GROMACS .gro file of C-alpha atoms in nm:
model
  311
    1UNK     CA    1  -9.273   6.023   5.390
    2UNK     CA    2  -9.550   6.243   5.267
    3UNK     CA    3  -9.600   6.568   5.456
    4UNK     CA    4  -9.921   6.378   5.573
    5UNK     CA    5  -9.737   6.061   5.683
    6UNK     CA    6  -9.810   5.826   5.441
    7UNK     CA    7  -9.613   5.558   5.288
    8UNK     CA    8  -9.479   5.627   4.913
    9UNK     CA    9  -9.590   5.393   4.649
   10UNK     CA   10  -9.281   5.166   4.657
   11UNK     CA   11  -9.231   5.152   5.054
   12UNK     CA   12  -9.125   4.811   5.234
   13UNK     CA   13  -9.172   4.788   5.609
   14UNK     CA   14  -8.971   4.550   5.824
   15UNK     CA   15  -9.126   4.352   6.045
   16UNK     CA   16  -9.056   4.059   6.296
   17UNK     CA   17  -8.982   3.977   6.663
   18UNK     CA   18  -8.799   4.245   6.879
   19UNK     CA   19  -8.426   4.219   6.845
   20UNK     CA   20  -8.418   4.016   6.517
   21UNK     CA   21  -8.195   4.294   6.372
   22UNK     CA   22  -8.440   4.534   6.165
   23UNK     CA   23  -8.292   4.861   6.299
   24UNK     CA   24  -7.928   4.704   6.229
   25UNK     CA   25  -8.076   4.596   5.880
   26UNK     CA   26  -8.220   4.922   5.804
   27UNK     CA   27  -7.875   5.086   5.888
   28UNK     CA   28  -7.733   4.914   5.658
   29UNK     CA   29  -7.942   4.927   5.378
   30UNK     CA   30  -7.985   5.303   5.428
   31UNK     CA   31  -7.577   5.338   5.498
   32UNK     CA   32  -7.655   5.551   5.796
   33UNK     CA   33  -7.675   5.516   6.173
   34UNK     CA   34  -8.024   5.679   6.176
   35UNK     CA   35  -8.177   5.388   6.333
   36UNK     CA   36  -8.116   5.313   6.702
   37UNK     CA   37  -8.016   4.933   6.734
   38UNK     CA   38  -7.999   4.857   7.108
   39UNK     CA   39  -8.001   4.500   7.282
   40UNK     CA   40  -8.318   4.498   7.421
   41UNK     CA   41  -8.694   4.512   7.313
   42UNK     CA   42  -8.884   4.771   7.172
   43UNK     CA   43  -8.590   4.967   7.103
   44UNK     CA   44  -8.744   5.154   6.797
   45UNK     CA   45  -9.120   5.336   6.882
   46UNK     CA   46  -9.171   5.544   6.601
   47UNK     CA   47  -9.108   5.412   6.247
   48UNK     CA   48  -8.758   5.489   6.097
   49UNK     CA   49  -8.791   5.602   5.732
   50UNK     CA   50  -8.563   5.634   5.440
   51UNK     CA   51  -8.537   5.611   5.089
   52UNK     CA   52  -8.299   5.339   4.974
   53UNK     CA   53  -8.142   5.353   4.617
   54UNK     CA   54  -8.146   5.036   4.405
   55UNK     CA   55  -7.791   5.013   4.253
   56UNK     CA   56  -7.862   4.658   4.049
   57UNK     CA   57  -7.600   4.487   3.780
   58UNK     CA   58  -7.749   4.665   3.507
   59UNK     CA   59  -7.671   5.033   3.667
   60UNK     CA   60  -7.325   4.881   3.756
   61UNK     CA   61  -7.233   4.795   3.416
   62UNK     CA   62  -7.381   5.098   3.253
   63UNK     CA   63  -7.164   5.300   3.505
   64UNK     CA   64  -6.841   5.093   3.406
   65UNK     CA   65  -6.922   5.176   3.015
   66UNK     CA   66  -7.027   5.504   3.014
   67UNK     CA   67  -6.821   5.664   3.309
   68UNK     CA   68  -7.099   5.910   3.376
   69UNK     CA   69  -7.057   6.219   3.590
   70UNK     CA   70  -7.354   6.133   3.806
   71UNK     CA   71  -7.565   5.834   3.890
   72UNK     CA   72  -7.922   5.823   4.011
   73UNK     CA   73  -8.066   5.456   4.076
   74UNK     CA   74  -8.440   5.398   4.146
   75UNK     CA   75  -8.530   5.412   4.498
   76UNK     CA   76  -8.743   5.241   4.733
   77UNK     CA   77  -8.877   5.356   5.062
   78UNK     CA   78  -8.791   5.155   5.373
   79UNK     CA   79  -8.964   5.137   5.715
   80UNK     CA   80  -8.799   5.017   6.024
   81UNK     CA   81  -9.107   4.917   6.233
   82UNK     CA   82  -9.079   4.820   6.621
   83UNK     CA   83  -9.100   4.450   6.709
   84UNK     CA   84  -9.433   4.237   6.730
   85UNK     CA   85  -9.505   3.993   6.979
   86UNK     CA   86  -9.760   3.733   7.065
   87UNK     CA   87 -10.057   3.933   7.160
   88UNK     CA   88  -9.997   4.247   6.946
   89UNK     CA   89 -10.359   4.206   6.773
   90UNK     CA   90 -10.509   4.270   7.092
   91UNK     CA   91 -10.236   4.536   7.191
   92UNK     CA   92  -9.962   4.375   7.367
   93UNK     CA   93  -9.623   4.559   7.300
   94UNK     CA   94  -9.820   4.867   7.162
   95UNK     CA   95  -9.931   4.608   6.921
   96UNK     CA   96 -10.218   4.795   6.762
   97UNK     CA   97  -9.983   5.122   6.697
   98UNK     CA   98  -9.740   4.911   6.502
   99UNK     CA   99  -9.989   4.714   6.320
  100UNK     CA  100 -10.108   5.055   6.184
  101UNK     CA  101  -9.738   5.116   6.075
  102UNK     CA  102  -9.724   4.799   5.882
  103UNK     CA  103 -10.069   4.875   5.742
  104UNK     CA  104  -9.914   5.179   5.594
  105UNK     CA  105  -9.667   5.040   5.341
  106UNK     CA  106  -9.718   4.846   5.031
  107UNK     CA  107  -9.471   4.559   5.100
  108UNK     CA  108  -9.324   4.356   5.390
  109UNK     CA  109  -8.978   4.242   5.500
  110UNK     CA  110  -9.022   3.932   5.708
  111UNK     CA  111  -8.671   3.953   5.913
  112UNK     CA  112  -8.653   3.615   6.116
  113UNK     CA  113  -8.398   3.543   6.392
  114UNK     CA  114  -8.133   3.287   6.226
  115UNK     CA  115  -7.836   3.356   6.471
  116UNK     CA  116  -7.843   3.217   6.868
  117UNK     CA  117  -7.578   3.471   6.983
  118UNK     CA  118  -7.670   3.414   7.396
  119UNK     CA  119  -7.527   3.766   7.418
  120UNK     CA  120  -7.850   3.913   7.219
  121UNK     CA  121  -8.180   3.935   7.418
  122UNK     CA  122  -8.430   3.704   7.285
  123UNK     CA  123  -8.814   3.815   7.355
  124UNK     CA  124  -8.903   3.470   7.453
  125UNK     CA  125  -8.653   3.391   7.684
  126UNK     CA  126  -8.420   3.127   7.625
  127UNK     CA  127  -8.225   3.137   7.327
  128UNK     CA  128  -8.127   2.778   7.315
  129UNK     CA  129  -8.502   2.717   7.221
  130UNK     CA  130  -8.481   2.965   6.916
  131UNK     CA  131  -8.694   2.836   6.621
  132UNK     CA  132  -8.736   3.055   6.338
  133UNK     CA  133  -9.042   2.893   6.185
  134UNK     CA  134  -9.244   2.912   6.552
  135UNK     CA  135  -9.117   3.279   6.524
  136UNK     CA  136  -9.252   3.379   6.186
  137UNK     CA  137  -9.568   3.188   6.235
  138UNK     CA  138  -9.619   3.405   6.537
  139UNK     CA  139  -9.586   3.686   6.367
  140UNK     CA  140  -9.813   3.590   6.089
  141UNK     CA  141 -10.091   3.451   6.293
  142UNK     CA  142 -10.080   3.822   6.472
  143UNK     CA  143 -10.114   4.006   6.179
  144UNK     CA  144 -10.392   3.745   6.048
  145UNK     CA  145 -10.583   3.820   6.362
  146UNK     CA  146 -10.549   4.204   6.332
  147UNK     CA  147 -10.664   4.138   5.970
  148UNK     CA  148 -10.966   3.912   6.067
  149UNK     CA  149 -11.075   4.221   6.301
  150UNK     CA  150 -11.099   4.455   6.039
  151UNK     CA  151 -11.283   4.226   5.775
  152UNK     CA  152 -11.512   4.105   6.028
  153UNK     CA  153 -11.633   4.442   6.095
  154UNK     CA  154 -11.647   4.510   5.712
  155UNK     CA  155 -11.847   4.179   5.659
  156UNK     CA  156 -12.094   4.307   5.930
  157UNK     CA  157 -12.146   4.655   5.714
  158UNK     CA  158 -12.445   4.733   5.568
  159UNK     CA  159 -12.519   4.879   5.217
  160UNK     CA  160 -12.315   4.620   5.046
  161UNK     CA  161 -12.388   4.450   4.702
  162UNK     CA  162 -12.440   4.070   4.658
  163UNK     CA  163 -12.063   4.086   4.494
  164UNK     CA  164 -11.939   4.278   4.770
  165UNK     CA  165 -12.045   4.050   5.034
  166UNK     CA  166 -11.958   3.736   4.851
  167UNK     CA  167 -11.599   3.877   4.829
  168UNK     CA  168 -11.581   3.966   5.219
  169UNK     CA  169 -11.705   3.645   5.280
  170UNK     CA  170 -11.443   3.500   5.112
  171UNK     CA  171 -11.169   3.684   5.252
  172UNK     CA  172 -11.324   3.606   5.624
  173UNK     CA  173 -11.318   3.251   5.565
  174UNK     CA  174 -10.932   3.239   5.445
  175UNK     CA  175 -10.849   3.474   5.768
  176UNK     CA  176 -11.058   3.277   5.974
  177UNK     CA  177 -10.894   2.913   5.873
  178UNK     CA  178 -10.551   3.076   5.999
  179UNK     CA  179 -10.428   3.154   5.590
  180UNK     CA  180 -10.319   3.512   5.483
  181UNK     CA  181 -10.559   3.714   5.199
  182UNK     CA  182 -10.244   3.693   4.979
  183UNK     CA  183 -10.276   3.309   4.937
  184UNK     CA  184 -10.632   3.384   4.763
  185UNK     CA  185 -10.696   3.410   4.413
  186UNK     CA  186 -10.891   3.707   4.317
  187UNK     CA  187 -11.035   3.778   3.959
  188UNK     CA  188 -10.921   4.127   3.831
  189UNK     CA  189 -11.255   4.338   3.904
  190UNK     CA  190 -11.226   4.203   4.274
  191UNK     CA  191 -10.906   4.338   4.371
  192UNK     CA  192 -11.006   4.711   4.389
  193UNK     CA  193 -11.251   4.607   4.585
  194UNK     CA  194 -11.056   4.380   4.845
  195UNK     CA  195 -10.783   4.684   4.840
  196UNK     CA  196 -11.065   4.903   5.012
  197UNK     CA  197 -10.929   4.773   5.329
  198UNK     CA  198 -10.562   4.786   5.462
  199UNK     CA  199 -10.553   4.417   5.520
  200UNK     CA  200 -10.150   4.348   5.576
  201UNK     CA  201 -10.188   3.969   5.476
  202UNK     CA  202 -10.295   4.105   5.175
  203UNK     CA  203  -9.967   4.273   5.086
  204UNK     CA  204  -9.658   4.118   4.933
  205UNK     CA  205  -9.386   3.962   5.136
  206UNK     CA  206  -9.068   3.817   5.107
  207UNK     CA  207  -8.858   3.672   5.373
  208UNK     CA  208  -8.522   3.730   5.526
  209UNK     CA  209  -8.302   3.520   5.746
  210UNK     CA  210  -8.095   3.689   5.977
  211UNK     CA  211  -7.760   3.527   6.020
  212UNK     CA  212  -7.429   3.588   6.222
  213UNK     CA  213  -7.074   3.658   5.999
  214UNK     CA  214  -6.962   3.289   6.042
  215UNK     CA  215  -7.284   3.154   5.937
  216UNK     CA  216  -7.297   3.388   5.650
  217UNK     CA  217  -6.965   3.291   5.523
  218UNK     CA  218  -7.070   2.905   5.489
  219UNK     CA  219  -7.413   3.029   5.290
  220UNK     CA  220  -7.655   2.964   5.603
  221UNK     CA  221  -7.661   2.726   5.899
  222UNK     CA  222  -7.927   2.467   6.058
  223UNK     CA  223  -8.187   2.762   6.109
  224UNK     CA  224  -8.184   2.913   5.778
  225UNK     CA  225  -8.204   2.523   5.637
  226UNK     CA  226  -8.510   2.456   5.864
  227UNK     CA  227  -8.653   2.775   5.785
  228UNK     CA  228  -8.608   2.782   5.383
  229UNK     CA  229  -8.749   2.426   5.381
  230UNK     CA  230  -9.016   2.514   5.593
  231UNK     CA  231  -9.138   2.819   5.357
  232UNK     CA  232  -9.068   2.610   5.042
  233UNK     CA  233  -9.341   2.366   5.126
  234UNK     CA  234  -9.607   2.631   5.297
  235UNK     CA  235  -9.508   2.937   5.109
  236UNK     CA  236  -9.359   2.851   4.781
  237UNK     CA  237  -9.422   3.138   4.614
  238UNK     CA  238  -9.279   3.402   4.870
  239UNK     CA  239  -8.888   3.448   4.830
  240UNK     CA  240  -8.619   3.410   5.105
  241UNK     CA  241  -8.288   3.594   5.160
  242UNK     CA  242  -8.039   3.538   5.377
  243UNK     CA  243  -7.823   3.805   5.523
  244UNK     CA  244  -7.592   3.925   5.802
  245UNK     CA  245  -7.732   4.310   5.867
  246UNK     CA  246  -7.469   4.340   6.154
  247UNK     CA  247  -7.196   4.231   5.900
  248UNK     CA  248  -7.367   4.470   5.638
  249UNK     CA  249  -7.352   4.729   5.882
  250UNK     CA  250  -7.018   4.685   5.971
  251UNK     CA  251  -6.943   4.725   5.602
  252UNK     CA  252  -7.083   5.043   5.620
  253UNK     CA  253  -6.916   5.179   5.893
  254UNK     CA  254  -6.583   5.077   5.766
  255UNK     CA  255  -6.661   5.234   5.404
  256UNK     CA  256  -6.727   5.553   5.610
  257UNK     CA  257  -6.413   5.539   5.808
  258UNK     CA  258  -6.130   5.397   5.652
  259UNK     CA  259  -6.259   5.428   5.245
  260UNK     CA  260  -6.374   5.197   4.981
  261UNK     CA  261  -6.070   4.958   4.958
  262UNK     CA  262  -6.089   4.893   5.307
  263UNK     CA  263  -6.433   4.781   5.274
  264UNK     CA  264  -6.364   4.578   4.964
  265UNK     CA  265  -6.115   4.385   5.167
  266UNK     CA  266  -6.324   4.316   5.433
  267UNK     CA  267  -6.593   4.208   5.243
  268UNK     CA  268  -6.384   3.963   5.026
  269UNK     CA  269  -6.257   3.816   5.408
  270UNK     CA  270  -6.595   3.781   5.549
  271UNK     CA  271  -6.735   3.596   5.175
  272UNK     CA  272  -6.902   3.893   5.058
  273UNK     CA  273  -6.961   3.988   4.681
  274UNK     CA  274  -6.984   4.321   4.602
  275UNK     CA  275  -7.141   4.215   4.255
  276UNK     CA  276  -7.405   3.973   4.444
  277UNK     CA  277  -7.503   4.151   4.731
  278UNK     CA  278  -7.729   4.051   4.968
  279UNK     CA  279  -7.878   4.348   5.030
  280UNK     CA  280  -7.885   4.410   4.658
  281UNK     CA  281  -8.082   4.098   4.610
  282UNK     CA  282  -8.311   4.195   4.896
  283UNK     CA  283  -8.388   4.541   4.735
  284UNK     CA  284  -8.475   4.344   4.404
  285UNK     CA  285  -8.732   4.107   4.557
  286UNK     CA  286  -8.885   4.395   4.693
  287UNK     CA  287  -8.940   4.601   4.381
  288UNK     CA  288  -9.061   4.239   4.239
  289UNK     CA  289  -9.329   4.160   4.494
  290UNK     CA  290  -9.436   4.534   4.465
  291UNK     CA  291  -9.483   4.491   4.073
  292UNK     CA  292  -9.219   4.725   3.955
  293UNK     CA  293  -8.977   4.677   3.680
  294UNK     CA  294  -8.709   4.950   3.548
  295UNK     CA  295  -8.569   5.104   3.267
  296UNK     CA  296  -8.266   5.237   3.225
  297UNK     CA  297  -8.107   5.603   3.063
  298UNK     CA  298  -7.727   5.618   3.010
  299UNK     CA  299  -7.469   5.875   2.873
  300UNK     CA  300  -7.128   6.015   2.966
  301UNK     CA  301  -7.329   6.295   3.187
  302UNK     CA  302  -7.602   6.067   3.359
  303UNK     CA  303  -7.690   5.708   3.427
  304UNK     CA  304  -8.031   5.666   3.552
  305UNK     CA  305  -8.266   5.357   3.672
  306UNK     CA  306  -8.652   5.443   3.687
  307UNK     CA  307  -8.953   5.223   3.820
  308UNK     CA  308  -9.278   5.173   3.647
  309UNK     CA  309  -9.533   4.910   3.700
  310UNK     CA  310  -9.474   4.579   3.551
  311UNK     CA  311  -9.766   4.511   3.238
   0.00000   0.00000   0.00000
């Protein structure tokens, strides 16, 4: 984060219900214990922020080929944002403060709970009634309502020309129908006008299904199947990644305490692949939705990757 507290141009915020594993995912991505991850709602108040290296397959291949003295991958800034609940757009659960944090980032990782561990508090009460689709739609509704409030004030503003009035009327109609702004098609010259407002539902999005270790080794469970099917039907352009944040954090801890060999052995037993890591795929999706591509420089002294805007 800059000295003024603004996000970088490559920032992604992790959002979702309380206790879905946001801070655990943050710790796994950053390979730290920077974020407190506890079994009660609103453990996170102030967002945790860190830069995360995007070590993709190309970087790994260049490292194997060049055997460099130093490796510097491109980085994405990750924000661990406090959980949202129903009524957040009206201030429930300190919702207005948390919504402002989401407005500060460039893209969103929406983490949904796809594990039914009764030992982890479920903010809606009975974990046997866990429904990742309803959970996701509740959060998306709060984001839409928050944007609707901002857009209504902008639409009612004075001093706007006919083109601007037409754009804000289109955006307001979209939000009022319960649909996110990102689903609209804007002309190239309309985008700068839309981007003058910090509309959360205009931000690019990736969904992440958080599962337990057993489900991850099997490639998912009934909850991920239901969620992925729904997203493919309702939001076909939005990518979905299945991961196990607690398992990823355990690998990070094991690597720090017992070394690389022990971590790799544990990964193999857990059905994880170093070459096709769920976290690496998540970061790749983040760079894609941010409209970024990479170029590489390599030699015996240094391998680097760099972000540039697509196009």
